[in-house]
């Protein structure tokens, strides 16, 4: 596991002292030589639920995540990894400072977890920085 080096591609969390909802996408391993797929794991934590969903993320998926971040910056709904082959992530702006996040494991368990999140100011820029860090680590 190279989590310390690659870390979390996505980290969305409520501020300390609130509900404590967290959604993260951990990068577990860098791609093997000649491959462009990252082994990752979505982790969802609420006061009553803690779950994880394995997922493979390709370089094309990373490009799609970048586009999704652009849409979120424009206060638009996004659906990422919606090919039907893996876990799907949906993020919907609900009101200023609040997003609705849904993780759906359609191909495997059929489990869906939806939660509101109150991410910190600048959360989209933080996600962009995480994306760039993962891309740099995978390139070198």
mmCIF file of N, CA and C in Angstrom:
data_model
loop_
_atom_site.group_PDB
_atom_site.id
_atom_site.type_symbol
_atom_site.label_atom_id
_atom_site.label_comp_id
_atom_site.label_asym_id
_atom_site.label_seq_id
_atom_site.Cartn_x
_atom_site.Cartn_y
_atom_site.Cartn_z
ATOM 1 N N UNK A 1 0.852 -1.183 0.000
ATOM 2 C CA UNK A 1 0.000 0.000 0.000
ATOM 3 C C UNK A 1 0.890 1.236 0.000
ATOM 4 N N UNK A 2 0.572 2.169 -0.873
ATOM 5 C CA UNK A 2 1.355 3.398 -0.956
ATOM 6 C C UNK A 2 0.498 4.598 -0.596
ATOM 7 N N UNK A 3 -0.414 4.394 0.316
ATOM 8 C CA UNK A 3 -1.358 5.449 0.674
ATOM 9 C C UNK A 3 -0.655 6.724 1.104
ATOM 10 N N UNK A 4 0.470 6.600 1.835
ATOM 11 C CA UNK A 4 1.172 7.798 2.284
ATOM 12 C C UNK A 4 1.658 8.624 1.100
ATOM 13 N N UNK A 5 2.072 7.935 0.035
ATOM 14 C CA UNK A 5 2.597 8.627 -1.136
ATOM 15 C C UNK A 5 1.477 9.161 -2.032
ATOM 16 N N UNK A 6 0.479 8.335 -2.295
ATOM 17 C CA UNK A 6 -0.594 8.730 -3.198
ATOM 18 C C UNK A 6 -1.780 9.339 -2.460
ATOM 19 N N UNK A 7 -2.058 8.854 -1.273
ATOM 20 C CA UNK A 7 -3.078 9.444 -0.423
ATOM 21 C C UNK A 7 -4.492 9.255 -0.915
ATOM 22 N N UNK A 8 -5.263 10.292 -0.770
ATOM 23 C CA UNK A 8 -6.674 10.268 -1.110
ATOM 24 C C UNK A 8 -6.896 11.116 -2.355
ATOM 25 N N UNK A 9 -7.472 10.499 -3.359
ATOM 26 C CA UNK A 9 -7.840 11.256 -4.553
ATOM 27 C C UNK A 9 -8.996 12.191 -4.214
ATOM 28 N N UNK A 10 -9.900 11.725 -3.359
ATOM 29 C CA UNK A 10 -11.033 12.537 -2.928
ATOM 30 C C UNK A 10 -11.099 12.507 -1.410
ATOM 31 N N UNK A 11 -11.311 13.650 -0.812
ATOM 32 C CA UNK A 11 -11.562 13.721 0.628
ATOM 33 C C UNK A 11 -12.560 14.844 0.876
ATOM 34 N N UNK A 12 -13.761 14.450 1.264
ATOM 35 C CA UNK A 12 -14.819 15.403 1.585
ATOM 36 C C UNK A 12 -15.267 15.096 3.002
ATOM 37 N N UNK A 13 -15.253 16.098 3.862
ATOM 38 C CA UNK A 13 -15.592 15.861 5.261
ATOM 39 C C UNK A 13 -16.296 17.063 5.858
ATOM 40 N N UNK A 14 -17.186 16.757 6.792
ATOM 41 C CA UNK A 14 -17.809 17.818 7.577
ATOM 42 C C UNK A 14 -16.772 18.411 8.512
ATOM 43 N N UNK A 15 -16.956 19.659 8.923
ATOM 44 C CA UNK A 15 -16.018 20.264 9.860
ATOM 45 C C UNK A 15 -16.077 19.562 11.221
ATOM 46 N N UNK A 16 -14.981 19.615 11.962
ATOM 47 C CA UNK A 16 -14.969 19.014 13.301
ATOM 48 C C UNK A 16 -16.115 19.575 14.150
ATOM 49 N N UNK A 17 -16.687 18.706 14.970
ATOM 50 C CA UNK A 17 -17.759 19.126 15.861
ATOM 51 C C UNK A 17 -19.142 19.066 15.243
ATOM 52 N N UNK A 18 -19.242 18.612 13.989
ATOM 53 C CA UNK A 18 -20.553 18.484 13.351
ATOM 54 C C UNK A 18 -20.871 16.995 13.208
ATOM 55 N N UNK A 19 -21.611 16.620 12.163
ATOM 56 C CA UNK A 19 -22.052 15.234 12.010
ATOM 57 C C UNK A 19 -20.910 14.250 11.817
ATOM 58 N N UNK A 20 -19.781 14.728 11.337
ATOM 59 C CA UNK A 20 -18.646 13.836 11.131
ATOM 60 C C UNK A 20 -18.735 12.983 9.887
ATOM 61 N N UNK A 21 -19.574 13.348 8.935
ATOM 62 C CA UNK A 21 -19.666 12.600 7.685
ATOM 63 C C UNK A 21 -18.374 12.757 6.894
ATOM 64 N N UNK A 22 -17.925 11.654 6.319
ATOM 65 C CA UNK A 22 -16.700 11.663 5.514
ATOM 66 C C UNK A 22 -16.906 10.781 4.291
ATOM 67 N N UNK A 23 -16.430 11.260 3.161
ATOM 68 C CA UNK A 23 -16.326 10.454 1.958
ATOM 69 C C UNK A 23 -14.905 10.612 1.459
ATOM 70 N N UNK A 24 -14.231 9.498 1.236
ATOM 71 C CA UNK A 24 -12.888 9.584 0.666
ATOM 72 C C UNK A 24 -12.707 8.489 -0.377
ATOM 73 N N UNK A 25 -11.782 8.734 -1.272
ATOM 74 C CA UNK A 25 -11.372 7.734 -2.256
ATOM 75 C C UNK A 25 -9.878 7.544 -2.068
ATOM 76 N N UNK A 26 -9.519 6.456 -1.402
ATOM 77 C CA UNK A 26 -8.126 6.150 -1.114
ATOM 78 C C UNK A 26 -7.484 5.489 -2.321
ATOM 79 N N UNK A 27 -6.276 5.896 -2.637
ATOM 80 C CA UNK A 27 -5.506 5.237 -3.687
ATOM 81 C C UNK A 27 -4.639 4.196 -2.993
ATOM 82 N N UNK A 28 -4.878 2.924 -3.297
ATOM 83 C CA UNK A 28 -4.198 1.833 -2.606
ATOM 84 C C UNK A 28 -2.878 1.447 -3.253
ATOM 85 N N UNK A 29 -2.838 1.480 -4.580
ATOM 86 C CA UNK A 29 -1.613 1.091 -5.297
ATOM 87 C C UNK A 29 -1.487 1.903 -6.570
ATOM 88 N N UNK A 30 -0.246 2.178 -6.926
ATOM 89 C CA UNK A 30 0.003 2.815 -8.221
ATOM 90 C C UNK A 30 -0.159 1.761 -9.305
ATOM 91 N N UNK A 31 -0.419 2.171 -10.536
ATOM 92 C CA UNK A 31 -0.603 1.189 -11.608
ATOM 93 C C UNK A 31 0.686 0.410 -11.862
ATOM 94 N N UNK A 32 0.532 -0.832 -12.253
ATOM 95 C CA UNK A 32 1.705 -1.614 -12.633
ATOM 96 C C UNK A 32 2.227 -1.079 -13.966
ATOM 97 N N UNK A 33 3.505 -1.320 -14.274
ATOM 98 C CA UNK A 33 4.065 -0.805 -15.536
ATOM 99 C C UNK A 33 3.226 -1.232 -16.736
ATOM 100 N N UNK A 34 2.926 -0.273 -17.583
ATOM 101 C CA UNK A 34 2.145 -0.537 -18.780
ATOM 102 C C UNK A 34 0.641 -0.482 -18.572
ATOM 103 N N UNK A 35 0.213 -0.371 -17.327
ATOM 104 C CA UNK A 35 -1.225 -0.294 -17.040
ATOM 105 C C UNK A 35 -1.564 1.130 -16.614
ATOM 106 N N UNK A 36 -2.820 1.486 -16.740
ATOM 107 C CA UNK A 36 -3.207 2.839 -16.316
ATOM 108 C C UNK A 36 -4.382 2.796 -15.342
ATOM 109 N N UNK A 37 -4.464 1.730 -14.559
ATOM 110 C CA UNK A 37 -5.570 1.578 -13.626
ATOM 111 C C UNK A 37 -5.050 1.628 -12.194
ATOM 112 N N UNK A 38 -5.672 2.495 -11.397
ATOM 113 C CA UNK A 38 -5.347 2.604 -9.982
ATOM 114 C C UNK A 38 -6.312 1.746 -9.173
ATOM 115 N N UNK A 39 -5.774 0.981 -8.222
ATOM 116 C CA UNK A 39 -6.621 0.281 -7.263
ATOM 117 C C UNK A 39 -6.967 1.266 -6.165
ATOM 118 N N UNK A 40 -8.259 1.483 -5.976
ATOM 119 C CA UNK A 40 -8.723 2.473 -5.009
ATOM 120 C C UNK A 40 -9.842 1.875 -4.158
ATOM 121 N N UNK A 41 -10.248 2.674 -3.173
ATOM 122 C CA UNK A 41 -11.337 2.250 -2.308
ATOM 123 C C UNK A 41 -12.100 3.477 -1.823
ATOM 124 N N UNK A 42 -13.403 3.518 -2.133
ATOM 125 C CA UNK A 42 -14.262 4.541 -1.549
ATOM 126 C C UNK A 42 -14.505 4.166 -0.099
ATOM 127 N N UNK A 43 -14.423 5.141 0.798
ATOM 128 C CA UNK A 43 -14.766 4.941 2.205
ATOM 129 C C UNK A 43 -15.805 5.993 2.567
ATOM 130 N N UNK A 44 -16.923 5.532 3.126
ATOM 131 C CA UNK A 44 -17.999 6.405 3.554
ATOM 132 C C UNK A 44 -18.188 6.192 5.049
ATOM 133 N N UNK A 45 -18.212 7.303 5.799
ATOM 134 C CA UNK A 45 -18.428 7.218 7.237
ATOM 135 C C UNK A 45 -19.481 8.229 7.660
ATOM 136 N N UNK A 46 -20.467 7.736 8.425
ATOM 137 C CA UNK A 46 -21.458 8.597 9.058
ATOM 138 C C UNK A 46 -21.548 8.166 10.514
ATOM 139 N N UNK A 47 -22.490 8.765 11.247
ATOM 140 C CA UNK A 47 -22.621 8.363 12.641
ATOM 141 C C UNK A 47 -23.142 6.939 12.771
ATOM 142 N N UNK A 48 -23.820 6.421 11.761
ATOM 143 C CA UNK A 48 -24.394 5.077 11.844
ATOM 144 C C UNK A 48 -23.863 4.089 10.808
ATOM 145 N N UNK A 49 -23.177 4.558 9.793
ATOM 146 C CA UNK A 49 -22.729 3.687 8.710
ATOM 147 C C UNK A 49 -21.240 3.900 8.460
ATOM 148 N N UNK A 50 -20.537 2.804 8.264
ATOM 149 C CA UNK A 50 -19.168 2.879 7.767
ATOM 150 C C UNK A 50 -19.040 1.778 6.725
ATOM 151 N N UNK A 51 -18.692 2.170 5.535
ATOM 152 C CA UNK A 51 -18.587 1.192 4.463
ATOM 153 C C UNK A 51 -17.453 1.522 3.527
ATOM 154 N N UNK A 52 -17.009 0.505 2.807
ATOM 155 C CA UNK A 52 -15.967 0.715 1.807
ATOM 156 C C UNK A 52 -16.333 -0.061 0.554
ATOM 157 N N UNK A 53 -15.921 0.504 -0.574
ATOM 158 C CA UNK A 53 -16.249 -0.056 -1.872
ATOM 159 C C UNK A 53 -14.989 -0.035 -2.735
ATOM 160 N N UNK A 54 -14.475 -1.194 -3.149
ATOM 161 C CA UNK A 54 -13.307 -1.197 -4.035
ATOM 162 C C UNK A 54 -13.677 -0.657 -5.410
ATOM 163 N N UNK A 55 -12.730 0.005 -6.029
ATOM 164 C CA UNK A 55 -12.969 0.587 -7.349
ATOM 165 C C UNK A 55 -11.635 0.696 -8.088
ATOM 166 N N UNK A 56 -11.679 0.542 -9.397
ATOM 167 C CA UNK A 56 -10.516 0.745 -10.247
ATOM 168 C C UNK A 56 -10.731 2.050 -11.005
ATOM 169 N N UNK A 57 -9.723 2.897 -11.002
ATOM 170 C CA UNK A 57 -9.809 4.213 -11.624
ATOM 171 C C UNK A 57 -8.751 4.304 -12.721
ATOM 172 N N UNK A 58 -9.192 4.591 -13.936
ATOM 173 C CA UNK A 58 -8.280 4.701 -15.075
ATOM 174 C C UNK A 58 -7.846 6.149 -15.274
ATOM 175 N N UNK A 59 -6.891 6.340 -16.160
ATOM 176 C CA UNK A 59 -6.459 7.712 -16.462
ATOM 177 C C UNK A 59 -7.603 8.497 -17.104
ATOM 178 N N UNK A 60 -8.444 7.834 -17.891
ATOM 179 C CA UNK A 60 -9.614 8.508 -18.468
ATOM 180 C C UNK A 60 -10.588 8.921 -17.354
ATOM 181 N N UNK A 61 -10.709 8.079 -16.328
ATOM 182 C CA UNK A 61 -11.556 8.436 -15.185
ATOM 183 C C UNK A 61 -11.010 9.668 -14.473
ATOM 184 N N UNK A 62 -9.694 9.780 -14.378
ATOM 185 C CA UNK A 62 -9.091 10.966 -13.753
ATOM 186 C C UNK A 62 -9.417 12.218 -14.561
ATOM 187 N N UNK A 63 -9.379 12.086 -15.887
ATOM 188 C CA UNK A 63 -9.769 13.220 -16.744
ATOM 189 C C UNK A 63 -11.231 13.590 -16.511
ATOM 190 N N UNK A 64 -12.077 12.573 -16.376
ATOM 191 C CA UNK A 64 -13.498 12.820 -16.123
ATOM 192 C C UNK A 64 -13.702 13.484 -14.757
ATOM 193 N N UNK A 65 -12.884 13.105 -13.759
ATOM 194 C CA UNK A 65 -12.990 13.726 -12.437
ATOM 195 C C UNK A 65 -12.610 15.207 -12.521
ATOM 196 N N UNK A 66 -11.604 15.519 -13.327
ATOM 197 C CA UNK A 66 -11.225 16.914 -13.516
ATOM 198 C C UNK A 66 -12.390 17.708 -14.111
ATOM 199 N N UNK A 67 -13.060 17.138 -15.102
ATOM 200 C CA UNK A 67 -14.225 17.795 -15.699
ATOM 201 C C UNK A 67 -15.359 17.927 -14.680
ATOM 202 N N UNK A 68 -15.529 16.907 -13.846
ATOM 203 C CA UNK A 68 -16.567 16.959 -12.814
ATOM 204 C C UNK A 68 -16.281 18.090 -11.828
ATOM 205 N N UNK A 69 -15.027 18.280 -11.478
ATOM 206 C CA UNK A 69 -14.665 19.371 -10.566
ATOM 207 C C UNK A 69 -14.978 20.732 -11.199
ATOM 208 N N UNK A 70 -14.746 20.843 -12.500
ATOM 209 C CA UNK A 70 -15.102 22.086 -13.200
ATOM 210 C C UNK A 70 -16.614 22.327 -13.119
ATOM 211 N N UNK A 71 -17.401 21.265 -13.296
ATOM 212 C CA UNK A 71 -18.857 21.401 -13.214
ATOM 213 C C UNK A 71 -19.276 21.784 -11.798
ATOM 214 N N UNK A 72 -18.661 21.170 -10.795
ATOM 215 C CA UNK A 72 -18.991 21.503 -9.409
ATOM 216 C C UNK A 72 -18.637 22.953 -9.094
ATOM 217 N N UNK A 73 -17.532 23.437 -9.669
ATOM 218 C CA UNK A 73 -17.156 24.842 -9.470
ATOM 219 C C UNK A 73 -18.228 25.764 -10.042
ATOM 220 N N UNK A 74 -18.965 25.282 -11.042
ATOM 221 C CA UNK A 74 -20.071 26.036 -11.618
ATOM 222 C C UNK A 74 -21.396 25.738 -10.930
ATOM 223 N N UNK A 75 -21.310 25.080 -9.759
ATOM 224 C CA UNK A 75 -22.489 24.769 -8.937
ATOM 225 C C UNK A 75 -23.462 23.837 -9.664
ATOM 226 N N UNK A 76 -22.891 22.880 -10.439
ATOM 227 C CA UNK A 76 -23.714 21.927 -11.187
ATOM 228 C C UNK A 76 -23.584 20.519 -10.600
ATOM 229 N N UNK A 77 -24.600 19.719 -10.766
ATOM 230 C CA UNK A 77 -24.640 18.310 -10.383
ATOM 231 C C UNK A 77 -23.628 17.529 -11.214
ATOM 232 N N UNK A 78 -22.961 16.546 -10.594
ATOM 233 C CA UNK A 78 -22.058 15.673 -11.349
ATOM 234 C C UNK A 78 -22.314 14.210 -11.002
ATOM 235 N N UNK A 79 -22.065 13.384 -11.969
ATOM 236 C CA UNK A 79 -22.094 11.939 -11.797
ATOM 237 C C UNK A 79 -20.778 11.426 -12.366
ATOM 238 N N UNK A 80 -19.999 10.752 -11.532
ATOM 239 C CA UNK A 80 -18.657 10.304 -11.938
ATOM 240 C C UNK A 80 -18.578 8.793 -11.802
ATOM 241 N N UNK A 81 -17.853 8.180 -12.684
ATOM 242 C CA UNK A 81 -17.704 6.723 -12.763
ATOM 243 C C UNK A 81 -19.060 6.075 -13.037
ATOM 244 N N UNK A 82 -19.800 6.664 -13.963
ATOM 245 C CA UNK A 82 -21.147 6.178 -14.228
ATOM 246 C C UNK A 82 -21.229 5.248 -15.436
ATOM 247 N N UNK A 83 -20.160 4.501 -15.686
ATOM 248 C CA UNK A 83 -20.137 3.587 -16.824
ATOM 249 C C UNK A 83 -20.938 2.319 -16.564
ATOM 250 N N UNK A 84 -21.285 2.053 -15.302
ATOM 251 C CA UNK A 84 -21.966 0.812 -14.964
ATOM 252 C C UNK A 84 -21.024 -0.320 -14.625
ATOM 253 N N UNK A 85 -19.706 -0.066 -14.775
ATOM 254 C CA UNK A 85 -18.725 -1.117 -14.501
ATOM 255 C C UNK A 85 -18.195 -1.084 -13.079
ATOM 256 N N UNK A 86 -18.506 -0.020 -12.355
ATOM 257 C CA UNK A 86 -17.915 0.151 -11.036
ATOM 258 C C UNK A 86 -18.827 1.006 -10.157
ATOM 259 N N UNK A 87 -18.354 1.306 -8.987
ATOM 260 C CA UNK A 87 -19.087 2.176 -8.064
ATOM 261 C C UNK A 87 -19.256 3.555 -8.698
ATOM 262 N N UNK A 88 -20.412 4.155 -8.496
ATOM 263 C CA UNK A 88 -20.718 5.465 -9.060
ATOM 264 C C UNK A 88 -20.783 6.503 -7.946
ATOM 265 N N UNK A 89 -20.259 7.699 -8.221
ATOM 266 C CA UNK A 89 -20.301 8.814 -7.280
ATOM 267 C C UNK A 89 -21.124 9.942 -7.886
ATOM 268 N N UNK A 90 -22.075 10.451 -7.096
ATOM 269 C CA UNK A 90 -22.860 11.612 -7.520
ATOM 270 C C UNK A 90 -22.697 12.693 -6.459
ATOM 271 N N UNK A 91 -22.529 13.919 -6.924
ATOM 272 C CA UNK A 91 -22.435 15.062 -6.019
ATOM 273 C C UNK A 91 -23.372 16.141 -6.539
ATOM 274 N N UNK A 92 -24.235 16.609 -5.637
ATOM 275 C CA UNK A 92 -25.231 17.610 -6.016
ATOM 276 C C UNK A 92 -25.159 18.784 -5.045
ATOM 277 N N UNK A 93 -24.888 19.990 -5.549
ATOM 278 C CA UNK A 93 -24.973 21.160 -4.675
ATOM 279 C C UNK A 93 -26.412 21.314 -4.184
ATOM 280 N N UNK A 94 -26.588 21.420 -2.869
ATOM 281 C CA UNK A 94 -27.929 21.538 -2.285
ATOM 282 C C UNK A 94 -28.266 22.968 -1.915
ATOM 283 N N UNK A 95 -27.336 23.636 -1.283
ATOM 284 C CA UNK A 95 -27.484 25.042 -0.900
ATOM 285 C C UNK A 95 -26.077 25.555 -0.644
ATOM 286 N N UNK A 96 -25.905 26.842 -0.469
ATOM 287 C CA UNK A 96 -24.543 27.336 -0.242
ATOM 288 C C UNK A 96 -23.873 26.602 0.936
ATOM 289 N N UNK A 97 -22.738 25.998 0.649
ATOM 290 C CA UNK A 97 -21.976 25.304 1.678
ATOM 291 C C UNK A 97 -22.419 23.888 1.975
ATOM 292 N N UNK A 98 -23.411 23.368 1.221
ATOM 293 C CA UNK A 98 -23.912 22.010 1.461
ATOM 294 C C UNK A 98 -23.974 21.257 0.137
ATOM 295 N N UNK A 99 -23.452 20.023 0.149
ATOM 296 C CA UNK A 99 -23.553 19.152 -1.024
ATOM 297 C C UNK A 99 -24.188 17.833 -0.595
ATOM 298 N N UNK A 100 -24.902 17.232 -1.515
ATOM 299 C CA UNK A 100 -25.412 15.881 -1.312
ATOM 300 C C UNK A 100 -24.507 14.929 -2.062
ATOM 301 N N UNK A 101 -24.053 13.894 -1.377
ATOM 302 C CA UNK A 101 -23.128 12.932 -1.976
ATOM 303 C C UNK A 101 -23.783 11.558 -1.941
ATOM 304 N N UNK A 102 -23.726 10.848 -3.068
ATOM 305 C CA UNK A 102 -24.261 9.501 -3.150
ATOM 306 C C UNK A 102 -23.210 8.588 -3.758
ATOM 307 N N UNK A 103 -23.004 7.447 -3.105
ATOM 308 C CA UNK A 103 -22.140 6.397 -3.633
ATOM 309 C C UNK A 103 -23.042 5.191 -3.875
ATOM 310 N N UNK A 104 -23.017 4.687 -5.105
ATOM 311 C CA UNK A 104 -23.871 3.551 -5.463
ATOM 312 C C UNK A 104 -23.015 2.429 -6.029
ATOM 313 N N UNK A 105 -23.080 1.278 -5.394
ATOM 314 C CA UNK A 105 -22.341 0.098 -5.838
ATOM 315 C C UNK A 105 -23.266 -0.784 -6.675
ATOM 316 N N UNK A 106 -23.590 -0.307 -7.867
ATOM 317 C CA UNK A 106 -24.515 -1.015 -8.738
ATOM 318 C C UNK A 106 -24.053 -2.377 -9.209
ATOM 319 N N UNK A 107 -22.825 -2.505 -9.674
ATOM 320 C CA UNK A 107 -22.408 -3.781 -10.246
ATOM 321 C C UNK A 107 -22.239 -4.908 -9.222
ATOM 322 N N UNK A 108 -22.049 -4.587 -7.968
ATOM 323 C CA UNK A 108 -21.733 -5.624 -6.991
ATOM 324 C C UNK A 108 -22.838 -5.781 -5.949
ATOM 325 N N UNK A 109 -22.795 -4.988 -4.909
ATOM 326 C CA UNK A 109 -23.688 -5.180 -3.761
ATOM 327 C C UNK A 109 -25.050 -4.513 -3.905
ATOM 328 N N UNK A 110 -25.208 -3.588 -4.837
ATOM 329 C CA UNK A 110 -26.425 -2.796 -5.009
ATOM 330 C C UNK A 110 -26.675 -1.825 -3.851
ATOM 331 N N UNK A 111 -25.679 -1.621 -2.996
ATOM 332 C CA UNK A 111 -25.801 -0.719 -1.851
ATOM 333 C C UNK A 111 -25.644 0.724 -2.328
ATOM 334 N N UNK A 112 -26.493 1.601 -1.791
ATOM 335 C CA UNK A 112 -26.403 3.033 -2.049
ATOM 336 C C UNK A 112 -26.343 3.749 -0.712
ATOM 337 N N UNK A 113 -25.375 4.647 -0.577
ATOM 338 C CA UNK A 113 -25.262 5.473 0.622
ATOM 339 C C UNK A 113 -25.320 6.929 0.172
ATOM 340 N N UNK A 114 -26.240 7.687 0.760
ATOM 341 C CA UNK A 114 -26.374 9.113 0.461
ATOM 342 C C UNK A 114 -26.218 9.895 1.750
ATOM 343 N N UNK A 115 -25.504 11.007 1.672
ATOM 344 C CA UNK A 115 -25.292 11.812 2.862
ATOM 345 C C UNK A 115 -25.068 13.264 2.490
ATOM 346 N N UNK A 116 -25.512 14.165 3.359
ATOM 347 C CA UNK A 116 -25.182 15.570 3.157
ATOM 348 C C UNK A 116 -23.796 15.834 3.726
ATOM 349 N N UNK A 117 -23.080 16.733 3.095
ATOM 350 C CA UNK A 117 -21.763 17.141 3.580
ATOM 351 C C UNK A 117 -21.671 18.656 3.563
ATOM 352 N N UNK A 118 -20.929 19.169 4.517
ATOM 353 C CA UNK A 118 -20.684 20.608 4.639
ATOM 354 C C UNK A 118 -19.178 20.833 4.470
ATOM 355 N N UNK A 119 -18.655 20.672 3.245
ATOM 356 C CA UNK A 119 -17.203 20.757 3.058
ATOM 357 C C UNK A 119 -16.670 22.159 3.343
ATOM 358 N N UNK A 120 -15.400 22.205 3.696
ATOM 359 C CA UNK A 120 -14.739 23.470 4.012
ATOM 360 C C UNK A 120 -14.686 24.377 2.784
ATOM 361 N N UNK A 121 -14.615 25.657 3.034
ATOM 362 C CA UNK A 121 -14.423 26.627 1.957
ATOM 363 C C UNK A 121 -13.164 26.219 1.184
ATOM 364 N N UNK A 122 -13.223 26.260 -0.121
ATOM 365 C CA UNK A 122 -12.074 25.895 -0.948
ATOM 366 C C UNK A 122 -11.962 24.402 -1.216
ATOM 367 N N UNK A 123 -13.024 23.657 -0.955
ATOM 368 C CA UNK A 123 -12.955 22.208 -1.099
ATOM 369 C C UNK A 123 -12.702 21.764 -2.540
ATOM 370 N N UNK A 124 -13.201 22.493 -3.507
ATOM 371 C CA UNK A 124 -12.969 22.097 -4.905
ATOM 372 C C UNK A 124 -11.492 22.261 -5.255
ATOM 373 N N UNK A 125 -10.878 23.352 -4.814
ATOM 374 C CA UNK A 125 -9.441 23.532 -5.055
ATOM 375 C C UNK A 125 -8.637 22.433 -4.371
ATOM 376 N N UNK A 126 -9.065 22.020 -3.184
ATOM 377 C CA UNK A 126 -8.397 20.920 -2.483
ATOM 378 C C UNK A 126 -8.487 19.632 -3.299
ATOM 379 N N UNK A 127 -9.655 19.359 -3.888
ATOM 380 C CA UNK A 127 -9.815 18.152 -4.700
ATOM 381 C C UNK A 127 -8.943 18.225 -5.957
ATOM 382 N N UNK A 128 -8.830 19.404 -6.537
ATOM 383 C CA UNK A 128 -7.957 19.570 -7.712
ATOM 384 C C UNK A 128 -6.493 19.299 -7.346
ATOM 385 N N UNK A 129 -6.064 19.787 -6.178
ATOM 386 C CA UNK A 129 -4.685 19.547 -5.721
ATOM 387 C C UNK A 129 -4.452 18.055 -5.485
ATOM 388 N N UNK A 130 -5.437 17.361 -4.932
ATOM 389 C CA UNK A 130 -5.321 15.915 -4.705
ATOM 390 C C UNK A 130 -5.209 15.176 -6.034
ATOM 391 N N UNK A 131 -6.002 15.582 -7.012
ATOM 392 C CA UNK A 131 -5.947 14.973 -8.339
ATOM 393 C C UNK A 131 -4.559 15.156 -8.944
ATOM 394 N N UNK A 132 -4.029 16.352 -8.864
ATOM 395 C CA UNK A 132 -2.700 16.617 -9.419
ATOM 396 C C UNK A 132 -1.623 15.804 -8.710
ATOM 397 N N UNK A 133 -1.728 15.670 -7.403
ATOM 398 C CA UNK A 133 -0.760 14.863 -6.634
ATOM 399 C C UNK A 133 -0.777 13.405 -7.091
ATOM 400 N N UNK A 134 -1.971 12.855 -7.288
ATOM 401 C CA UNK A 134 -2.080 11.460 -7.742
ATOM 402 C C UNK A 134 -1.513 11.321 -9.146
ATOM 403 N N UNK A 135 -1.825 12.262 -10.019
ATOM 404 C CA UNK A 135 -1.278 12.188 -11.390
ATOM 405 C C UNK A 135 0.241 12.237 -11.398
ATOM 406 N N UNK A 136 0.820 13.146 -10.590
ATOM 407 C CA UNK A 136 2.293 13.245 -10.517
ATOM 408 C C UNK A 136 2.906 11.963 -9.970
ATOM 409 N N UNK A 137 2.332 11.422 -8.932
ATOM 410 C CA UNK A 137 2.871 10.192 -8.331
ATOM 411 C C UNK A 137 2.798 9.014 -9.280
ATOM 412 N N UNK A 138 1.746 8.964 -10.080
ATOM 413 C CA UNK A 138 1.583 7.856 -11.019
ATOM 414 C C UNK A 138 2.480 8.008 -12.247
ATOM 415 N N UNK A 139 2.814 9.241 -12.579
ATOM 416 C CA UNK A 139 3.663 9.499 -13.742
ATOM 417 C C UNK A 139 5.130 9.211 -13.438
ATOM 418 N N UNK A 140 5.496 9.352 -12.197
ATOM 419 C CA UNK A 140 6.912 9.219 -11.875
ATOM 420 C C UNK A 140 7.140 8.171 -10.899
#
